[in-house]
C-alpha cells in the first residue's frame, strides 16, 4: 500500500538584520554604516543612522553649521518642553496632588520655545509654522508643505525649503550662534 508523499515546505527567507528593512528604506535615507566598538562589551558593531532633514540640508550645503546647531537646539528644547508627547499618568501619586505638574526643566524649555517662536513671528507666520512642524515635530518639509503649509494653504516644496532655511537663520541669530554683523 503506497502512502501519499508529503510536499516540501519552503523555508521562509530570513531578513538580513544587519541592513534596514525594505519598509524602513522607503521612508528615508540612511548614512553609510559606521563600525565602532560597543562601549559595554568592546565587540565591534556596525551602526546605520537615519538621516534627518537638518542633517541632509547640512550635508548638501543648503544651511550653515550654525543654522544646523540652531535647529538642533530648537528640537532639543521642543522635546524637553514635552509639547509633542502624549501625557502619561504618574505611577506614584501623592494623595494631596490633584493634577500632574510640570517640572522646572519643562517650564524653562517651554519659555525658551515660546521666545524662539516670538523671534520667528509666532505660530501663524511662515517661519514659525515651518519651525514648529518641521524642526519641532520632525515632519518632513514635503509633508508640511502639502498638508499644513502656511495658514492651512499648501506651499510649493521649493518655497517651503526656503522658508525653513530662513527660519533656521533667524533661530541661529536668536540663540546667539551667528552675530548680527555676519547675518547682515
C-alpha atoms as an extended CHARMM CRD file, in Angstrom:
* protein
*
       184  EXT
         1         1  UNK       CA              0.0000000000        0.0000000000        0.0000000000  PROA      1               0.0000000000
         2         2  UNK       CA              1.5230000000        3.2440000000       -1.1320000000  PROA      2               0.0000000000
         3         3  UNK       CA              1.1680000000        6.3320000000        1.0190000000  PROA      3               0.0000000000
         4         4  UNK       CA              0.9600000000        9.9420000000       -0.0750000000  PROA      4               0.0000000000
         5         5  UNK       CA              4.1380000000       11.8480000000       -0.2780000000  PROA      5               0.0000000000
         6         6  UNK       CA              4.4370000000       14.9530000000        1.8050000000  PROA      6               0.0000000000
         7         7  UNK       CA              5.2210000000       18.0660000000       -0.1500000000  PROA      7               0.0000000000
         8         8  UNK       CA              8.2520000000       20.0220000000        0.8760000000  PROA      8               0.0000000000
         9         9  UNK       CA              7.5040000000       23.1660000000        2.8070000000  PROA      9               0.0000000000
        10        10  UNK       CA              9.5980000000       26.0930000000        1.6250000000  PROA      10              0.0000000000
        11        11  UNK       CA             11.6310000000       27.6990000000        4.3550000000  PROA      11              0.0000000000
        12        12  UNK       CA             10.9040000000       31.3960000000        4.7780000000  PROA      12              0.0000000000
        13        13  UNK       CA             13.7090000000       33.7330000000        3.7910000000  PROA      13              0.0000000000
        14        14  UNK       CA             15.2350000000       35.3130000000        6.8510000000  PROA      14              0.0000000000
        15        15  UNK       CA             15.8350000000       39.0300000000        6.6440000000  PROA      15              0.0000000000
        16        16  UNK       CA             19.3900000000       40.2850000000        6.9820000000  PROA      16              0.0000000000
        17        17  UNK       CA             19.2840000000       42.0510000000       10.3350000000  PROA      17              0.0000000000
        18        18  UNK       CA             22.4700000000       43.9810000000        9.5500000000  PROA      18              0.0000000000
        19        19  UNK       CA             20.5800000000       46.0620000000        6.9830000000  PROA      19              0.0000000000
        20        20  UNK       CA             17.4390000000       48.1930000000        7.2880000000  PROA      20              0.0000000000
        21        21  UNK       CA             14.2280000000       46.5100000000        6.1270000000  PROA      21              0.0000000000
        22        22  UNK       CA             12.6030000000       47.3050000000        2.7710000000  PROA      22              0.0000000000
        23        23  UNK       CA              9.8290000000       49.1420000000        4.6050000000  PROA      23              0.0000000000
        24        24  UNK       CA             12.3160000000       51.3360000000        6.5190000000  PROA      24              0.0000000000
        25        25  UNK       CA             14.3640000000       52.1160000000        3.4150000000  PROA      25              0.0000000000
        26        26  UNK       CA             11.3260000000       53.5380000000        1.6110000000  PROA      26              0.0000000000
        27        27  UNK       CA             10.7510000000       56.0090000000        4.4740000000  PROA      27              0.0000000000
        28        28  UNK       CA             14.0590000000       57.8170000000        4.4830000000  PROA      28              0.0000000000
        29        29  UNK       CA             17.7530000000       57.7370000000        3.7930000000  PROA      29              0.0000000000
        30        30  UNK       CA             20.4540000000       56.1510000000        5.8970000000  PROA      30              0.0000000000
        31        31  UNK       CA             24.0680000000       57.0770000000        6.3260000000  PROA      31              0.0000000000
        32        32  UNK       CA             26.8170000000       54.6640000000        5.3890000000  PROA      32              0.0000000000
        33        33  UNK       CA             27.4750000000       52.0200000000        8.0230000000  PROA      33              0.0000000000
        34        34  UNK       CA             29.8730000000       53.0670000000       10.7710000000  PROA      34              0.0000000000
        35        35  UNK       CA             31.9430000000       50.4250000000       12.5570000000  PROA      35              0.0000000000
        36        36  UNK       CA             32.5880000000       51.0960000000       16.2360000000  PROA      36              0.0000000000
        37        37  UNK       CA             33.2980000000       49.1740000000       19.3940000000  PROA      37              0.0000000000
        38        38  UNK       CA             30.3710000000       48.5400000000       21.7140000000  PROA      38              0.0000000000
        39        39  UNK       CA             31.0330000000       50.6080000000       24.8800000000  PROA      39              0.0000000000
        40        40  UNK       CA             29.8560000000       47.8230000000       27.2150000000  PROA      40              0.0000000000
        41        41  UNK       CA             31.3810000000       44.7220000000       25.6730000000  PROA      41              0.0000000000
        42        42  UNK       CA             34.0640000000       46.0860000000       23.3540000000  PROA      42              0.0000000000
        43        43  UNK       CA             32.9060000000       43.9270000000       20.4460000000  PROA      43              0.0000000000
        44        44  UNK       CA             32.8000000000       45.5690000000       17.0140000000  PROA      44              0.0000000000
        45        45  UNK       CA             29.3270000000       46.6960000000       15.9140000000  PROA      45              0.0000000000
        46        46  UNK       CA             28.0020000000       48.3640000000       12.8010000000  PROA      46              0.0000000000
        47        47  UNK       CA             25.6270000000       51.3330000000       13.0760000000  PROA      47              0.0000000000
        48        48  UNK       CA             23.4340000000       52.8910000000       10.4040000000  PROA      48              0.0000000000
        49        49  UNK       CA             21.9880000000       56.2490000000       11.2610000000  PROA      49              0.0000000000
        50        50  UNK       CA             18.7740000000       57.6270000000        9.8240000000  PROA      50              0.0000000000
        51        51  UNK       CA             19.4570000000       60.9590000000        8.1550000000  PROA      51              0.0000000000
        52        52  UNK       CA             17.1650000000       63.7490000000        9.2920000000  PROA      52              0.0000000000
        53        53  UNK       CA             16.0960000000       66.8290000000        7.3460000000  PROA      53              0.0000000000
        54        54  UNK       CA             18.5970000000       69.1390000000        9.0240000000  PROA      54              0.0000000000
        55        55  UNK       CA             21.4300000000       66.6480000000        8.5510000000  PROA      55              0.0000000000
        56        56  UNK       CA             20.5980000000       66.2930000000        4.8610000000  PROA      56              0.0000000000
        57        57  UNK       CA             20.4680000000       70.0600000000        4.3800000000  PROA      57              0.0000000000
        58        58  UNK       CA             23.8400000000       70.4560000000        6.1210000000  PROA      58              0.0000000000
        59        59  UNK       CA             25.3920000000       67.6760000000        4.0290000000  PROA      59              0.0000000000
        60        60  UNK       CA             24.0760000000       69.2870000000        0.8190000000  PROA      60              0.0000000000
        61        61  UNK       CA             25.4170000000       72.7070000000        1.8330000000  PROA      61              0.0000000000
        62        62  UNK       CA             21.9690000000       74.3270000000        1.9620000000  PROA      62              0.0000000000
        63        63  UNK       CA             22.4830000000       75.5260000000        5.5530000000  PROA      63              0.0000000000
        64        64  UNK       CA             25.4800000000       76.5430000000        7.6170000000  PROA      64              0.0000000000
        65        65  UNK       CA             26.7030000000       74.6320000000       10.6800000000  PROA      65              0.0000000000
        66        66  UNK       CA             25.3150000000       77.4480000000       12.8660000000  PROA      66              0.0000000000
        67        67  UNK       CA             21.8610000000       77.0090000000       11.3260000000  PROA      67              0.0000000000
        68        68  UNK       CA             22.0720000000       73.2550000000       11.8800000000  PROA      68              0.0000000000
        69        69  UNK       CA             23.0640000000       73.8060000000       15.5110000000  PROA      69              0.0000000000
        70        70  UNK       CA             20.1670000000       76.2460000000       15.9810000000  PROA      70              0.0000000000
        71        71  UNK       CA             17.7520000000       73.6510000000       14.6020000000  PROA      71              0.0000000000
        72        72  UNK       CA             19.1840000000       71.0270000000       16.9680000000  PROA      72              0.0000000000
        73        73  UNK       CA             18.8150000000       73.4040000000       19.9310000000  PROA      73              0.0000000000
        74        74  UNK       CA             15.2060000000       74.1570000000       18.9970000000  PROA      74              0.0000000000
        75        75  UNK       CA             14.4240000000       70.4470000000       18.5790000000  PROA      75              0.0000000000
        76        76  UNK       CA             16.0110000000       69.6410000000       21.9530000000  PROA      76              0.0000000000
        77        77  UNK       CA             14.0540000000       72.4170000000       23.6620000000  PROA      77              0.0000000000
        78        78  UNK       CA             10.8830000000       71.2250000000       21.9580000000  PROA      78              0.0000000000
        79        79  UNK       CA             11.4210000000       67.6970000000       23.2630000000  PROA      79              0.0000000000
        80        80  UNK       CA             12.3440000000       68.9460000000       26.7510000000  PROA      80              0.0000000000
        81        81  UNK       CA              9.2080000000       71.0680000000       26.8460000000  PROA      81              0.0000000000
        82        82  UNK       CA              7.1580000000       67.8810000000       26.2650000000  PROA      82              0.0000000000
        83        83  UNK       CA              4.9180000000       69.6870000000       23.8070000000  PROA      83              0.0000000000
        84        84  UNK       CA              4.8230000000       66.8400000000       21.3170000000  PROA      84              0.0000000000
        85        85  UNK       CA              4.4980000000       63.9160000000       23.6860000000  PROA      85              0.0000000000
        86        86  UNK       CA              1.3770000000       62.3020000000       24.9960000000  PROA      86              0.0000000000
        87        87  UNK       CA              0.8030000000       62.9700000000       28.6700000000  PROA      87              0.0000000000
        88        88  UNK       CA              1.0690000000       59.9730000000       30.9640000000  PROA      88              0.0000000000
        89        89  UNK       CA             -0.1280000000       59.3910000000       34.4690000000  PROA      89              0.0000000000
        90        90  UNK       CA              2.2770000000       59.0970000000       37.3680000000  PROA      90              0.0000000000
        91        91  UNK       CA              2.8680000000       55.6130000000       38.7540000000  PROA      91              0.0000000000
        92        92  UNK       CA              3.3170000000       57.0230000000       42.2360000000  PROA      92              0.0000000000
        93        93  UNK       CA              0.6840000000       59.5590000000       43.1810000000  PROA      93              0.0000000000
        94        94  UNK       CA              0.6840000000       61.8330000000       46.1620000000  PROA      94              0.0000000000
        95        95  UNK       CA             -2.7020000000       61.9570000000       47.8720000000  PROA      95              0.0000000000
        96        96  UNK       CA             -2.8390000000       65.7680000000       48.0510000000  PROA      96              0.0000000000
        97        97  UNK       CA             -1.9800000000       66.4460000000       44.4190000000  PROA      97              0.0000000000
        98        98  UNK       CA             -4.8780000000       66.9890000000       42.0490000000  PROA      98              0.0000000000
        99        99  UNK       CA             -3.0390000000       67.1820000000       38.7430000000  PROA      99              0.0000000000
       100       100  UNK       CA              0.3050000000       66.3100000000       37.2660000000  PROA      100             0.0000000000
       101       101  UNK       CA              2.6660000000       69.2510000000       37.4200000000  PROA      101             0.0000000000
       102       102  UNK       CA              5.3650000000       70.3110000000       35.0230000000  PROA      102             0.0000000000
       103       103  UNK       CA              8.9520000000       70.1880000000       36.1380000000  PROA      103             0.0000000000
       104       104  UNK       CA             11.0960000000       73.3260000000       36.2410000000  PROA      104             0.0000000000
       105       105  UNK       CA             13.0600000000       72.0000000000       33.2720000000  PROA      105             0.0000000000
       106       106  UNK       CA              9.8720000000       71.6540000000       31.2040000000  PROA      106             0.0000000000
       107       107  UNK       CA              8.6910000000       75.1390000000       32.1890000000  PROA      107             0.0000000000
       108       108  UNK       CA             12.0560000000       76.6620000000       31.2550000000  PROA      108             0.0000000000
       109       109  UNK       CA             12.0770000000       74.7920000000       27.9440000000  PROA      109             0.0000000000
       110       110  UNK       CA              8.5400000000       75.9780000000       27.1840000000  PROA      110             0.0000000000
       111       111  UNK       CA              9.5330000000       79.5870000000       27.8820000000  PROA      111             0.0000000000
       112       112  UNK       CA             12.5450000000       79.2650000000       25.5850000000  PROA      112             0.0000000000
       113       113  UNK       CA             10.4440000000       77.6600000000       22.8090000000  PROA      113             0.0000000000
       114       114  UNK       CA              7.9180000000       80.4950000000       23.1730000000  PROA      114             0.0000000000
       115       115  UNK       CA             10.7050000000       83.0930000000       22.9270000000  PROA      115             0.0000000000
       116       116  UNK       CA             12.0650000000       81.3900000000       19.8070000000  PROA      116             0.0000000000
       117       117  UNK       CA              8.5820000000       81.2920000000       18.2680000000  PROA      117             0.0000000000
       118       118  UNK       CA              8.1910000000       85.0130000000       19.0290000000  PROA      118             0.0000000000
       119       119  UNK       CA             11.5100000000       85.6580000000       17.2460000000  PROA      119             0.0000000000
       120       120  UNK       CA             10.1670000000       83.7280000000       14.2410000000  PROA      120             0.0000000000
       121       121  UNK       CA              6.9850000000       85.8040000000       14.1470000000  PROA      121             0.0000000000
       122       122  UNK       CA              4.6150000000       83.4980000000       16.0230000000  PROA      122             0.0000000000
       123       123  UNK       CA              2.7960000000       80.2900000000       15.1180000000  PROA      123             0.0000000000
       124       124  UNK       CA              0.8980000000       81.8690000000       12.2370000000  PROA      124             0.0000000000
       125       125  UNK       CA              3.9760000000       83.1730000000       10.4270000000  PROA      125             0.0000000000
       126       126  UNK       CA              5.5450000000       81.0470000000        7.6900000000  PROA      126             0.0000000000
       127       127  UNK       CA              8.8490000000       80.6550000000        9.5780000000  PROA      127             0.0000000000
       128       128  UNK       CA              7.1090000000       79.8860000000       12.8730000000  PROA      128             0.0000000000
       129       129  UNK       CA              4.8020000000       77.2810000000       11.3610000000  PROA      129             0.0000000000
       130       130  UNK       CA              7.6760000000       75.6320000000        9.4830000000  PROA      130             0.0000000000
       131       131  UNK       CA              9.9350000000       75.5250000000       12.5480000000  PROA      131             0.0000000000
       132       132  UNK       CA              7.1490000000       74.1350000000       14.7330000000  PROA      132             0.0000000000
       133       133  UNK       CA              6.1950000000       71.2810000000       12.4160000000  PROA      133             0.0000000000
       134       134  UNK       CA              9.4340000000       70.5040000000       10.5470000000  PROA      134             0.0000000000
       135       135  UNK       CA             12.0420000000       71.0880000000       13.2540000000  PROA      135             0.0000000000
       136       136  UNK       CA              9.9930000000       70.5680000000       16.4240000000  PROA      136             0.0000000000
       137       137  UNK       CA              7.5950000000       67.7950000000       15.4070000000  PROA      137             0.0000000000
       138       138  UNK       CA             10.1010000000       66.4160000000       12.8480000000  PROA      138             0.0000000000
       139       139  UNK       CA              7.6370000000       66.3870000000        9.9630000000  PROA      139             0.0000000000
       140       140  UNK       CA              9.2130000000       66.3190000000        6.5050000000  PROA      140             0.0000000000
       141       141  UNK       CA              9.3360000000       69.5560000000        4.5260000000  PROA      141             0.0000000000
       142       142  UNK       CA              7.2830000000       67.9490000000        1.7630000000  PROA      142             0.0000000000
       143       143  UNK       CA              4.6100000000       66.8110000000        4.2120000000  PROA      143             0.0000000000
       144       144  UNK       CA              4.4470000000       70.2310000000        5.8930000000  PROA      144             0.0000000000
       145       145  UNK       CA              4.2290000000       71.9670000000        2.5260000000  PROA      145             0.0000000000
       146       146  UNK       CA              1.4410000000       69.7060000000        1.2780000000  PROA      146             0.0000000000
       147       147  UNK       CA             -0.6280000000       69.2650000000        4.4400000000  PROA      147             0.0000000000
       148       148  UNK       CA             -0.0810000000       72.2210000000        6.7310000000  PROA      148             0.0000000000
       149       149  UNK       CA              1.6830000000       74.8730000000        4.7720000000  PROA      149             0.0000000000
       150       150  UNK       CA              1.2010000000       78.3870000000        5.9490000000  PROA      150             0.0000000000
       151       151  UNK       CA             -2.2400000000       79.3400000000        7.3130000000  PROA      151             0.0000000000
       152       152  UNK       CA             -3.5420000000       75.9670000000        6.1480000000  PROA      152             0.0000000000
       153       153  UNK       CA             -2.7270000000       76.6260000000        2.4810000000  PROA      153             0.0000000000
       154       154  UNK       CA             -0.3510000000       74.3050000000        0.6020000000  PROA      154             0.0000000000
       155       155  UNK       CA              3.0530000000       75.7590000000       -0.2700000000  PROA      155             0.0000000000
       156       156  UNK       CA              5.2220000000       74.6720000000       -3.2230000000  PROA      156             0.0000000000
       157       157  UNK       CA              8.1040000000       72.4990000000       -1.9800000000  PROA      157             0.0000000000
       158       158  UNK       CA             10.9810000000       74.7730000000       -3.1570000000  PROA      158             0.0000000000
       159       159  UNK       CA              9.3910000000       77.7110000000       -1.3550000000  PROA      159             0.0000000000
       160       160  UNK       CA              8.8950000000       75.5410000000        1.7470000000  PROA      160             0.0000000000
       161       161  UNK       CA             12.6170000000       74.7320000000        1.7260000000  PROA      161             0.0000000000
       162       162  UNK       CA             13.4010000000       78.4430000000        1.5290000000  PROA      162             0.0000000000
       163       163  UNK       CA             11.0600000000       79.1450000000        4.4380000000  PROA      163             0.0000000000
       164       164  UNK       CA             12.8760000000       76.5050000000        6.5050000000  PROA      164             0.0000000000
       165       165  UNK       CA             16.2770000000       77.9980000000        5.6530000000  PROA      165             0.0000000000
       166       166  UNK       CA             15.0490000000       81.4630000000        6.6530000000  PROA      166             0.0000000000
       167       167  UNK       CA             13.6230000000       80.0970000000        9.9130000000  PROA      167             0.0000000000
       168       168  UNK       CA             16.9180000000       78.3940000000       10.7410000000  PROA      168             0.0000000000
       169       169  UNK       CA             18.7930000000       81.6430000000       10.0610000000  PROA      169             0.0000000000
       170       170  UNK       CA             16.5280000000       83.5280000000       12.4380000000  PROA      170             0.0000000000
       171       171  UNK       CA             16.9190000000       80.8020000000       15.0720000000  PROA      171             0.0000000000
       172       172  UNK       CA             20.7200000000       80.9420000000       14.7170000000  PROA      172             0.0000000000
       173       173  UNK       CA             20.6330000000       84.6790000000       15.4510000000  PROA      173             0.0000000000
       174       174  UNK       CA             18.1110000000       84.1960000000       18.2770000000  PROA      174             0.0000000000
       175       175  UNK       CA             20.2660000000       81.5890000000       20.0280000000  PROA      175             0.0000000000
       176       176  UNK       CA             23.3900000000       83.7370000000       19.5760000000  PROA      176             0.0000000000
       177       177  UNK       CA             25.1750000000       81.3430000000       17.2250000000  PROA      177             0.0000000000
       178       178  UNK       CA             25.5430000000       83.9300000000       14.4930000000  PROA      178             0.0000000000
       179       179  UNK       CA             26.4660000000       87.5500000000       15.2540000000  PROA      179             0.0000000000
       180       180  UNK       CA             24.2330000000       90.2190000000       13.7420000000  PROA      180             0.0000000000
       181       181  UNK       CA             27.1390000000       91.6600000000       11.7210000000  PROA      181             0.0000000000
       182       182  UNK       CA             27.6340000000       88.3100000000        9.9930000000  PROA      182             0.0000000000
       183       183  UNK       CA             23.9290000000       87.9540000000        9.2080000000  PROA      183             0.0000000000
       184       184  UNK       CA             23.7800000000       91.3800000000        7.5840000000  PROA      184             0.0000000000
